[in-house]
Amino acid sequence: MSSSSPVLPLTWHLTRSSGRRGLQSHLLAAGAAAVGAFVMLVIIAATFGAGTRADHTKWRTPDAVPAQRATAVQALATTYVRHEPVTVVSLVQLPDRERTPAPPGLRSFPKQGEVYVSPALAELLHKLPASQLADRLPKVGSYGTIGAAGLAAPDELVAVVGRTPTDPAVSKAAGDTSSWFDIAQTERAEISGFTSDTPSMFTSGDQGIAVLGVVLLAMPVVVLSAAAGRLGAARREQRLAALRLAGATPRQIIAMTALEATALGAAGALTGALAYVVLLPALAQVPFGVGTWYVDTLWVGLPWLAAVVGAVTALITVSAVSMLRQVANSPLGVAQQADPRRTRMIRLAFFAATLAVIFLFSGGGLKAKQAVALLLLFYGAFWLFGPWVVDRLGRLVSRFARRPATLLAGRRLSDDPRGAWRTVSGLVLAGFAAGFFSVSLLGADTSQYRGQVAVSTANASEARHAATEARTLLRRAGVTATVTTGRADAYDSLLSGSPGVIARVEGGQEQLDTAVTALTPLGAGRLPYGQDYAGGSDKATFDRLDAVALGTLALSFLVAASSAGLTAAANVLDRRRVYGLLRLAGTPMKVLDRARVRETVIPLAVLAGGTTAMGAYGSYQLNKAAGATINTSGAIELVVCAVIGAVAVFAAISGSRPLLRKVTADPAQTAD
């Protein structure tokens, strides 16, 4: 662009002379860009942070080496207190071997009798009676501290214990994984260092689940950014159409729009990025998986910060420029506001064909790239199909409307189905995922193990001896329990048919924790375990799916509320002439306001509410087929989240009510 080009000064002049209403549209667009950039940075930070967390736990399951190369033995055990997992790593330096390097978080390899604990575990050891937790670990004068390099989160409960070579905790029996409950919770290996590619069970799936949140939130953020580019579109189209009729070239029109949109998008995206940086300490306090976050874990770095700011700015610019096709080709039609926006049946046909293709190719053995391709194909078809549904919904609402406000809302939906769809599209997908995962009880049912504590033994003879000793230990600890030996044919028991004893404890969680602690000496290298241990693997996965689904729904409501509020305010400014004509025709202000609200509430309730209900119903049917009930607490959380989100969207739309009153204060002047 040459220095004599009129584009830059003309753009600046039009921006300055757009008045207070133009300034309001600009602020709304920048606000939408800020929200979009902030949400995108948060979900990217959670994804990368989850990967970093997993890397910090890999040292607990190091790669095994041949016996002649081993310098140490490591045994991993998992116990539970107050339903929370405590990871116990036992280490012993083999005699006459090279010194083993220190594990992450420790300054040196632990000596015999030394115990190191995470800060959160140290606090819990001080808080709880020794009979409920501390007596499970060797007694020491003081505990060492595990540094952040060896922990996934500040709240993680981890202990590292230095053992003797003859300690049962590092014997071959300590690595016995005869029960499927032991998978990833009990390990033993001869090692020469702490190199590993296997993260802890409690962090291994977090990044994949966080990616699900990214997938579900990507669409709402794109929608919000696109909506920001379209804010004030009608006023911009009218203004640029006049310039086009006055002799401006299409290239100049596009350059002016791109320049304005880029400036607004960059300002808003930078504001959102700054908010992310400032709020990092607060974001780190939001628990996920094993607990809260270290602040540096959530820092995405300057390259990703710049990439998100650039992407949001580009989306807004492309969205604004894409609206100018009609201005460039038919400025007179824009000036006369001849803009029919009907949808066609081809959208339905394409969506049906896409579902058929996905069903055909989604069998077993699907590679990651193929899965991503099918997902993108579904997104594209879903995006094209949505406006068709909104168009038909608007026609049905108009046909069966009994009140003027509902009739006006239906007409607006059918006149601009794409605009209405952009507001609710993100909630449709997020609502389905949240509805499904929040009420599901997927995974193994371990309710039959409630109140039980099991101790494995080498054989049935030792089990009988252990049962007698268990009764004595429990009686000394003040725990009332019935102790029996496991049957070899009882594969559905907590022992899974292996030899051992089972104590059925009377009382609450404190009694259970006391029983586990009291029975720890009987394990011969294996810690006692209960219901939490039996369901640990499934809980680590499905609790996170539930949290991500609800978190995604909450963030989708935030984006939808922002989009709805910004779009509603911009529509008031864009449609001020229409509102003025309606006021001159005698339409009451209440009718206009109700129609404006229903224009968003109707597709929100029907489409987003419908898919959320579909997800919950599908989960209920799956639970029913598996013989399980619904997750009552998850269902309550879903309802609360949906209600709060709906109120937020309604409040965002209602926030532009004073603007509507101001715009229509002088109907005759507004209509002109």
XYZ file of C-alpha atoms in Angstrom:
672
model
C 0.000 0.000 0.000
C 1.625 3.296 -1.124
C 2.105 6.275 1.151
C -0.421 8.286 -0.890
C -3.166 5.718 -0.440
C -6.305 7.205 1.124
C -7.181 3.955 2.927
C -5.397 4.621 6.222
C -6.503 8.245 6.758
C -10.028 7.477 5.575
C -10.295 4.489 7.913
C -9.081 6.592 10.826
C -11.496 9.401 9.922
C -14.502 7.071 9.674
C -13.578 5.401 12.973
C -13.295 8.739 14.769
C -16.498 10.098 13.251
C -18.573 6.997 13.957
C -19.815 8.610 17.159
C -20.694 7.077 20.469
C -22.567 4.175 18.906
C -19.608 3.325 16.727
C -17.357 3.435 19.777
C -19.725 1.059 21.567
C -19.512 -1.427 18.679
C -15.718 -1.187 18.716
C -15.570 -1.819 22.448
C -17.893 -4.778 22.101
C -15.745 -6.280 19.345
C -12.578 -5.808 21.393
C -14.320 -7.350 24.411
C -15.305 -10.419 22.396
C -11.730 -10.806 21.173
C -10.452 -10.528 24.757
C -12.787 -13.272 26.005
C -11.914 -15.534 23.071
C -8.159 -15.139 23.565
C -8.437 -15.634 27.324
C -10.488 -18.838 27.066
C -8.232 -20.271 24.360
C -5.088 -19.558 26.394
C -6.632 -21.163 29.486
C -7.521 -24.415 27.723
C -4.136 -24.564 25.956
C -2.434 -23.988 29.307
C -4.448 -26.805 30.885
C -3.494 -29.154 28.043
C 0.220 -28.428 28.184
C 0.138 -28.285 31.967
C -1.410 -31.754 32.130
C 1.438 -33.065 29.979
C 4.022 -31.440 32.241
C 2.327 -32.959 35.280
C 2.538 -36.410 33.735
C 6.244 -35.921 32.968
C 6.869 -35.102 36.638
C 5.530 -38.521 37.680
C 7.415 -40.752 35.232
C 10.306 -41.282 37.662
C 8.027 -43.330 39.925
C 7.841 -46.173 37.391
C 11.392 -46.247 35.941
C 12.408 -48.625 33.192
C 13.661 -51.976 34.481
C 17.171 -53.095 33.535
C 18.844 -56.535 33.606
C 19.846 -57.694 37.094
C 23.575 -57.427 36.363
C 23.192 -53.739 35.434
C 20.842 -52.797 38.259
C 22.097 -50.479 41.002
C 18.873 -50.206 43.023
C 15.411 -51.656 43.528
C 12.296 -49.543 43.428
C 8.823 -50.596 44.540
C 5.700 -48.515 43.979
C 2.702 -48.914 46.288
C -0.544 -46.978 46.571
C -2.601 -46.515 49.693
C -5.614 -44.302 50.328
C -6.606 -41.961 53.126
C -9.827 -39.958 53.153
C -10.445 -41.380 49.640
C -7.278 -39.668 48.360
C -4.368 -41.706 46.905
C -0.991 -41.682 48.638
C 1.883 -42.843 46.421
C 4.649 -44.615 48.366
C 7.943 -45.148 46.532
C 10.350 -47.535 48.315
C 14.015 -47.435 47.258
C 17.065 -49.456 48.237
C 20.626 -49.104 46.999
C 22.041 -52.522 46.065
C 25.333 -53.312 47.839
C 28.572 -53.245 45.868
C 26.963 -51.430 42.937
C 27.448 -47.963 41.485
C 25.662 -45.150 43.245
C 22.179 -44.555 41.924
C 21.365 -40.940 41.015
C 18.866 -39.044 43.134
C 15.231 -39.221 42.057
C 13.617 -35.935 40.921
C 12.697 -33.738 43.877
C 15.434 -35.150 46.138
C 19.023 -33.958 46.516
C 20.416 -37.457 46.964
C 19.367 -41.081 46.834
C 17.498 -41.854 50.094
C 19.476 -43.721 52.725
C 18.081 -46.584 54.758
C 15.496 -45.335 57.226
C 15.003 -41.929 55.583
C 11.492 -40.830 54.647
C 10.738 -37.919 52.322
C 7.204 -36.605 51.882
C 5.491 -34.005 49.732
C 4.446 -30.757 51.487
C 0.770 -31.706 51.236
C 1.424 -35.132 52.777
C 3.512 -33.552 55.541
C 0.581 -31.311 56.403
C -1.822 -34.268 56.389
C 0.521 -36.340 58.582
C 0.511 -33.514 61.099
C -3.268 -33.092 60.889
C -4.428 -36.721 61.195
C -3.812 -39.047 64.149
C -0.817 -41.330 63.627
C -3.127 -44.350 63.871
C -4.869 -43.234 60.671
C -1.877 -42.473 58.434
C 1.615 -41.890 59.877
C 1.966 -45.434 61.249
C 1.828 -46.789 57.685
C 5.304 -45.307 57.141
C 8.520 -46.065 59.063
C 8.911 -43.997 62.219
C 11.532 -41.260 61.830
C 12.630 -38.229 63.822
C 11.775 -35.867 60.986
C 10.622 -36.090 57.405
C 12.545 -34.819 54.406
C 10.732 -32.792 51.754
C 10.140 -33.761 48.131
C 10.700 -30.791 45.827
C 8.412 -29.602 43.041
C 10.521 -31.415 40.418
C 9.227 -34.729 41.740
C 5.584 -33.722 42.108
C 2.760 -33.233 39.656
C 0.861 -30.767 41.823
C 1.160 -28.945 45.168
C -1.687 -31.089 46.579
C -0.190 -34.445 45.589
C 0.411 -36.964 48.388
C 3.755 -38.728 47.810
C 6.276 -40.444 50.097
C 9.767 -41.764 49.273
C 11.158 -44.310 51.744
C 14.725 -45.590 51.976
C 14.675 -49.334 52.709
C 17.096 -52.117 53.588
C 17.759 -54.865 51.000
C 15.845 -57.369 53.146
C 12.801 -55.160 53.720
C 9.601 -56.891 52.524
C 8.522 -53.574 50.931
C 11.131 -54.075 48.168
C 10.916 -57.857 47.916
C 9.579 -59.634 44.855
C 6.295 -60.099 46.703
C 5.921 -56.299 46.745
C 5.664 -56.346 42.958
C 3.001 -59.058 42.812
C 0.193 -57.859 40.528
C -1.994 -60.946 40.582
C -5.137 -58.798 40.920
C -6.272 -56.449 38.169
C -6.770 -53.871 40.911
C -2.961 -53.675 41.154
C -2.442 -52.462 37.593
C -0.440 -49.187 37.659
C -0.859 -48.972 41.468
C 1.708 -51.598 42.426
C 5.067 -51.968 40.640
C 8.550 -53.282 41.320
C 11.660 -53.010 39.184
C 15.418 -53.333 39.354
C 16.740 -50.005 38.089
C 19.887 -48.006 37.379
C 18.219 -44.590 37.150
C 14.847 -42.898 36.857
C 14.361 -42.689 33.100
C 10.877 -43.741 32.038
C 8.138 -43.131 29.490
C 5.336 -44.291 31.791
C 3.620 -41.610 33.902
C 1.626 -42.235 37.042
C -1.854 -43.682 36.646
C -3.231 -40.524 38.254
C -1.796 -38.231 35.563
C -1.389 -40.408 32.479
C -4.799 -39.640 30.977
C -5.113 -36.003 32.006
C -3.684 -34.506 28.825
C -5.923 -36.584 26.572
C -8.949 -35.560 28.604
C -7.836 -31.915 28.474
C -7.650 -32.234 24.684
C -11.331 -33.188 24.785
C -11.981 -29.838 26.451
C -9.976 -28.092 23.724
C -12.024 -29.822 21.038
C -15.307 -28.891 22.696
C -14.277 -25.281 23.346
C -12.558 -24.596 20.031
C -15.892 -24.120 18.268
C -17.333 -21.615 20.791
C -14.121 -19.564 20.692
C -14.115 -19.517 16.900
C -17.778 -18.538 16.971
C -17.114 -15.727 19.434
C -14.197 -14.421 17.393
C -16.286 -14.559 14.231
C -19.101 -12.751 16.025
C -16.642 -10.049 17.060
C -15.771 -9.494 13.416
C -19.442 -9.177 12.562
C -20.280 -6.719 15.328
C -21.620 -3.561 13.739
C -21.768 -5.357 10.404
C -24.974 -3.693 9.280
C -23.679 -0.184 10.015
C -20.345 -1.010 8.390
C -22.050 -2.416 5.307
C -24.197 0.691 4.918
C -21.229 3.013 5.331
C -18.949 1.098 2.960
C -21.715 0.600 0.405
C -22.084 4.375 0.245
C -18.333 4.693 -0.334
C -18.514 1.998 -2.998
C -21.287 3.875 -4.776
C -19.189 7.035 -4.477
C -16.369 5.379 -6.425
C -14.245 3.442 -3.913
C -12.727 0.273 -5.355
C -13.430 -3.190 -3.875
C -9.762 -3.428 -2.850
C -10.004 -0.177 -0.891
C -13.223 -1.308 0.801
C -11.631 -4.614 1.848
C -8.427 -2.894 3.009
C -10.371 -0.429 5.170
C -12.387 -3.193 6.779
C -9.341 -5.410 7.351
C -7.414 -2.528 8.890
C -10.227 -1.646 11.283
C -10.924 -5.272 12.253
C -7.224 -6.064 12.737
C -6.720 -3.105 15.052
C -9.774 -3.980 17.141
C -8.977 -7.693 17.196
C -5.357 -7.169 18.173
C -6.298 -4.737 20.959
C -8.909 -7.129 22.345
C -6.740 -10.264 21.998
C -3.821 -8.545 23.722
C -6.157 -7.544 26.546
C -7.286 -11.175 26.914
C -3.655 -12.347 26.894
C -2.793 -9.794 29.582
C -5.751 -10.993 31.677
C -4.445 -14.566 31.350
C -0.992 -13.525 32.566
C -2.360 -11.511 35.487
C -4.788 -14.255 36.540
C -2.278 -17.133 36.347
C -1.926 -17.409 40.161
C -5.712 -17.557 40.509
C -6.041 -20.094 37.671
C -3.426 -22.277 39.374
C -5.782 -22.655 42.348
C -8.458 -24.358 40.230
C -8.213 -28.089 41.074
C -8.075 -30.760 38.387
C -7.048 -34.378 38.761
C -4.413 -34.654 41.474
C -5.079 -31.132 42.745
C -4.171 -27.535 42.050
C -1.351 -26.421 39.751
C 2.115 -24.975 39.982
C 1.954 -21.544 38.338
C 4.828 -22.225 35.932
C 3.036 -25.381 34.776
C 0.224 -23.245 33.344
C 2.494 -20.776 31.543
C 2.202 -21.432 27.785
C 5.224 -19.349 26.790
C 5.562 -16.306 24.568
C 5.339 -18.189 21.221
C 1.935 -19.657 22.066
C 0.817 -16.350 23.557
C 1.655 -14.602 20.296
C 0.088 -17.406 18.247
C -3.242 -17.170 20.079
C -3.310 -13.365 19.801
C -2.534 -13.667 16.093
C -5.124 -16.408 15.536
C -7.934 -14.496 17.257
C -7.014 -11.324 15.375
C -6.968 -13.228 12.087
C -10.355 -14.820 12.792
C -11.919 -11.443 13.497
C -10.357 -9.923 10.385
C -11.431 -12.772 8.109
C -14.934 -12.686 9.584
C -15.250 -8.941 8.983
C -13.872 -9.120 5.441
C -16.085 -12.090 4.545
C -19.123 -9.912 5.190
C -18.112 -7.542 2.374
C -18.725 -9.830 -0.561
C -22.129 -8.327 -1.205
C -20.842 -4.787 -0.640
C -18.195 -5.301 -3.303
C -20.520 -7.031 -5.775
C -23.873 -5.299 -5.150
C -23.554 -2.110 -3.107
C -27.011 -0.969 -4.173
C -28.566 -4.136 -2.757
C -26.855 -3.508 0.574
C -27.925 0.099 0.595
C -31.502 -1.053 0.050
C -31.045 -3.790 2.711
C -32.020 -6.555 0.309
C -30.360 -9.472 2.089
C -32.364 -12.679 2.199
C -30.548 -15.361 4.216
C -32.494 -18.556 3.687
C -30.942 -21.966 4.094
C -31.339 -24.904 1.750
C -32.037 -28.612 2.108
C -28.545 -29.399 0.842
C -27.313 -28.758 4.388
C -29.462 -31.582 5.736
C -28.357 -33.911 2.948
C -24.689 -33.114 3.548
C -25.026 -33.691 7.293
C -26.739 -37.059 6.752
C -24.045 -38.090 4.262
C -21.328 -37.064 6.719
C -22.838 -39.176 9.495
C -22.949 -42.136 7.115
C -19.267 -41.664 6.228
C -18.266 -41.383 9.889
C -20.254 -44.513 10.761
C -18.631 -46.366 7.865
C -15.027 -45.481 8.747
C -15.186 -45.336 12.560
C -14.568 -49.019 13.183
C -11.677 -50.524 15.128
C -8.056 -49.820 14.244
C -8.652 -46.141 13.544
C -5.407 -44.145 13.513
C -5.024 -40.793 15.240
C -4.850 -38.783 11.995
C -7.935 -40.549 10.667
C -9.829 -39.847 13.895
C -8.890 -36.153 13.692
C -9.971 -36.037 10.047
C -13.358 -37.583 10.896
C -13.757 -35.179 13.800
C -13.040 -32.170 11.568
C -15.466 -33.530 8.990
C -18.150 -33.821 11.641
C -17.444 -30.289 12.858
C -17.778 -28.910 9.331
C -21.025 -30.748 8.675
C -22.358 -29.831 12.095
C -21.529 -26.172 11.472
C -23.387 -26.201 8.133
C -26.357 -28.143 9.495
C -27.030 -25.896 12.488
C -28.381 -22.851 10.602
C -30.800 -25.095 8.718
C -32.217 -26.342 12.032
C -32.484 -22.775 13.365
C -34.227 -21.659 10.151
C -36.842 -24.413 10.464
C -37.213 -23.714 14.157
C -37.866 -20.046 13.410
C -40.522 -20.947 10.861
C -42.251 -23.280 13.308
C -42.168 -20.645 16.035
C -43.624 -18.041 13.655
C -46.336 -20.389 12.501
C -47.559 -21.364 15.952
C -46.822 -18.101 17.776
C -49.581 -16.844 20.048
C -47.916 -13.590 21.108
C -46.395 -10.731 19.095
C -42.992 -11.039 20.787
C -42.763 -14.731 19.900
C -43.804 -13.981 16.313
C -41.110 -11.322 15.970
C -38.514 -13.674 17.481
C -39.475 -16.460 15.064
C -39.226 -14.114 12.087
C -35.802 -12.950 13.181
C -34.612 -16.551 13.560
C -35.713 -17.447 10.040
C -34.388 -14.152 8.603
C -30.900 -14.652 10.066
C -30.494 -18.307 11.153
C -26.696 -18.146 10.895
C -26.465 -15.368 13.446
C -28.668 -17.217 15.957
C -26.763 -20.447 15.379
C -23.400 -18.816 16.042
C -24.556 -17.867 19.543
C -25.590 -21.370 20.659
C -23.500 -23.706 18.487
C -20.724 -24.141 21.054
C -23.179 -25.046 23.779
C -24.777 -27.736 21.627
C -21.654 -29.930 21.522
C -20.469 -29.046 25.032
C -23.954 -29.703 26.391
C -24.050 -33.202 24.940
C -20.648 -34.116 26.412
C -21.511 -32.621 29.799
C -24.891 -34.343 29.869
C -23.322 -37.711 29.078
C -20.294 -37.712 31.374
C -21.781 -35.886 34.364
C -24.488 -38.468 35.072
C -22.601 -41.573 33.966
C -21.282 -44.249 36.294
C -18.939 -45.845 33.797
C -16.245 -48.184 35.025
C -16.258 -51.042 37.475
C -18.851 -51.042 40.239
C -16.980 -51.345 43.544
C -19.877 -50.619 45.887
C -19.851 -54.228 47.092
C -16.442 -53.562 48.674
C -17.653 -50.685 50.838
C -16.349 -50.977 54.397
C -13.846 -53.724 53.528
C -10.070 -53.882 53.950
C -8.067 -56.681 52.315
C -4.541 -57.960 52.998
C -2.862 -60.329 50.525
C -0.758 -63.250 51.743
C 1.495 -65.775 50.017
C -0.744 -68.808 50.639
C -3.820 -70.051 52.489
C -1.825 -71.179 55.519
C -0.394 -67.685 56.010
C -3.887 -66.274 55.496
C -5.239 -68.258 58.457
C -2.382 -67.060 60.644
C -2.838 -63.486 59.404
C -6.558 -63.597 60.242
C -5.804 -64.345 63.877
C -3.216 -61.587 64.045
C -5.543 -59.151 62.242
C -8.221 -59.570 64.895
C -5.660 -58.735 67.561
C -4.333 -55.660 65.732
C -7.805 -54.303 65.031
C -8.911 -54.841 68.609
C -5.869 -52.929 69.878
C -6.624 -50.101 67.451
C -10.199 -49.881 68.722
C -11.734 -50.983 65.400
C -14.777 -53.242 65.340
C -14.552 -55.606 62.383
C -15.324 -59.112 61.187
C -12.234 -60.859 59.801
C -12.436 -63.766 57.347
C -10.028 -65.512 55.009
C -10.477 -65.271 51.266
C -11.855 -68.196 49.267
C -9.986 -69.410 46.206
C -13.196 -69.492 44.149
C -14.377 -66.005 45.179
C -13.121 -64.131 42.116
C -15.576 -61.273 42.696
C -14.181 -60.555 46.175
C -11.704 -57.815 47.043
C -8.946 -60.460 46.940
C -10.037 -61.697 43.474
C -9.564 -65.328 44.535
C -6.027 -64.793 45.897
C -5.100 -65.913 49.436
C -5.460 -63.317 52.168
C -7.822 -61.864 54.742
C -10.738 -59.471 54.489
C -11.842 -57.264 57.376
C -15.389 -55.886 57.247
C -15.169 -52.706 59.301
C -18.010 -51.100 61.191
C -18.064 -47.309 61.272
C -17.143 -44.469 58.964
C -14.091 -43.415 57.002
C -11.992 -42.743 60.096
C -12.443 -46.346 61.200
C -11.511 -47.597 57.732
C -8.328 -45.507 57.668
C -7.458 -46.742 61.139
C -8.020 -50.354 60.046
C -5.754 -49.950 56.992
C -3.031 -48.487 59.203
C -3.410 -51.202 61.867
C -3.185 -54.010 59.285
C -0.126 -52.590 57.479
C 2.363 -54.931 59.302
C 0.521 -58.000 57.935
C 1.131 -57.220 54.269
C 4.625 -58.718 53.942
C 5.516 -56.007 51.442
C 1.962 -55.298 50.263
C -0.112 -52.500 51.794
C -3.708 -53.257 52.831
C -6.320 -51.884 50.433
C -10.037 -51.260 50.169
C -12.775 -49.944 47.898
C -10.821 -46.842 46.849
C -7.939 -49.014 45.658
C -10.264 -51.319 43.750
C -11.852 -48.428 41.868
C -8.778 -46.220 41.640
C -8.087 -46.731 37.944
C -11.633 -46.014 36.781
C -12.029 -43.110 39.192
C -8.839 -41.491 37.900
C -10.319 -41.475 34.388
C -14.027 -40.879 34.724
C -13.874 -38.288 37.496
C -11.660 -36.222 35.225
C -13.996 -36.711 32.279
C -16.823 -35.472 34.483
C -14.773 -32.462 35.608
C -13.691 -31.573 32.064
C -17.215 -31.959 30.702
C -18.716 -29.691 33.362
C -15.794 -27.260 33.134
C -16.191 -27.128 29.376
C -19.914 -26.514 29.745
C -19.220 -23.688 32.217
C -16.662 -22.066 29.915
C -19.013 -22.571 26.961
C -21.695 -20.728 28.892
C -19.163 -17.954 29.566
C -18.368 -17.708 25.861
C -22.048 -18.021 24.923
C -23.041 -15.336 27.438
C -20.340 -13.049 26.072
C -21.374 -13.788 22.502
C -25.077 -13.374 23.273
C -24.563 -10.118 25.176
C -22.238 -8.633 22.581
C -24.409 -9.729 19.669
C -27.555 -8.449 21.366
C -25.986 -5.032 21.941
C -24.612 -4.883 18.413
C -27.992 -5.926 16.974
C -29.662 -3.053 18.813
C -27.255 -0.672 17.130
C -27.513 -2.363 13.729
C -31.302 -2.612 13.796
C -32.040 0.778 15.263
C -33.841 1.824 12.055
C -36.055 -1.299 12.185
C -36.766 -0.734 15.863
C -37.612 2.882 15.123
C -40.100 1.874 12.429
C -41.688 -0.684 14.761
C -42.018 1.921 17.491
C -43.629 4.342 15.018
C -46.036 1.565 14.070
C -47.095 1.390 17.734
C -45.145 -1.657 18.921
C -44.668 -1.434 22.709
C -41.124 -1.399 24.083
C -41.823 -4.552 26.135
C -42.708 -6.477 22.986
C -39.467 -5.446 21.274
C -37.415 -6.395 24.319
C -39.136 -9.746 24.781
C -38.707 -10.577 21.106
C -35.008 -9.747 21.360
C -34.562 -12.048 24.364
C -36.589 -14.904 22.884
C -34.560 -14.724 19.711
C -31.661 -16.208 21.727
C -33.519 -18.119 24.432
C -35.597 -20.252 22.021
C -32.665 -21.841 20.119
C -30.687 -22.038 23.364
C -33.435 -23.993 25.128
C -34.372 -26.193 22.168
C -30.930 -26.970 20.709
C -28.437 -26.682 23.587
C -30.970 -27.898 26.163
C -32.066 -30.682 23.853
C -28.563 -32.032 23.243
C -27.741 -31.837 26.965
C -30.867 -33.856 27.713
C -29.939 -36.307 24.930
C -26.477 -36.797 26.435
C -27.937 -37.386 29.903
C -30.548 -39.793 28.526
C -27.943 -41.733 26.540
C -25.786 -42.030 29.648
C -28.798 -43.154 31.678
C -29.580 -45.894 29.156
C -25.938 -47.015 29.176
C -25.920 -47.124 32.972
C -29.191 -49.023 32.935
C -27.785 -51.609 30.530
C -24.783 -52.033 32.830
C -27.023 -52.439 35.882
C -25.962 -49.128 37.439
C -27.874 -46.043 38.502
C -27.088 -42.459 37.537
C -24.481 -40.297 39.225
C -26.780 -38.216 41.442
C -24.153 -35.681 42.508
C -23.038 -35.255 38.901
C -26.633 -34.740 37.791
C -27.109 -32.056 40.443
C -23.888 -30.341 39.345
C -25.108 -30.454 35.738
C -28.449 -28.873 36.618
C -26.803 -26.170 38.743
C -24.284 -25.389 36.001
C -27.034 -25.247 33.355
C -29.239 -22.990 35.474
C -26.407 -20.597 36.331
C -25.258 -20.574 32.710
C -28.774 -19.892 31.420
C -29.195 -17.047 33.910
C -25.826 -15.632 32.796
C -26.893 -15.708 29.139
C -30.226 -14.090 30.005
C -28.473 -11.408 32.069
C -26.022 -10.738 29.236
C -28.886 -10.204 26.795
C -30.805 -8.063 29.273
C -27.731 -5.900 29.763
C -28.417 -4.168 26.437
C -31.975 -3.210 27.449
C -30.971 0.369 28.406
C -29.310 0.677 24.988
C -32.573 -0.365 23.323
C -34.486 2.294 25.269
C -31.936 4.922 24.293
C -31.913 3.969 20.624
C -35.722 4.075 20.415
C -36.160 7.160 22.592
C -36.888 9.231 19.436
C -38.491 6.770 16.967
C -38.918 9.320 14.182
C -35.238 10.289 14.192
C -34.108 6.651 14.555
C -36.248 5.553 11.584
C -34.635 8.210 9.427
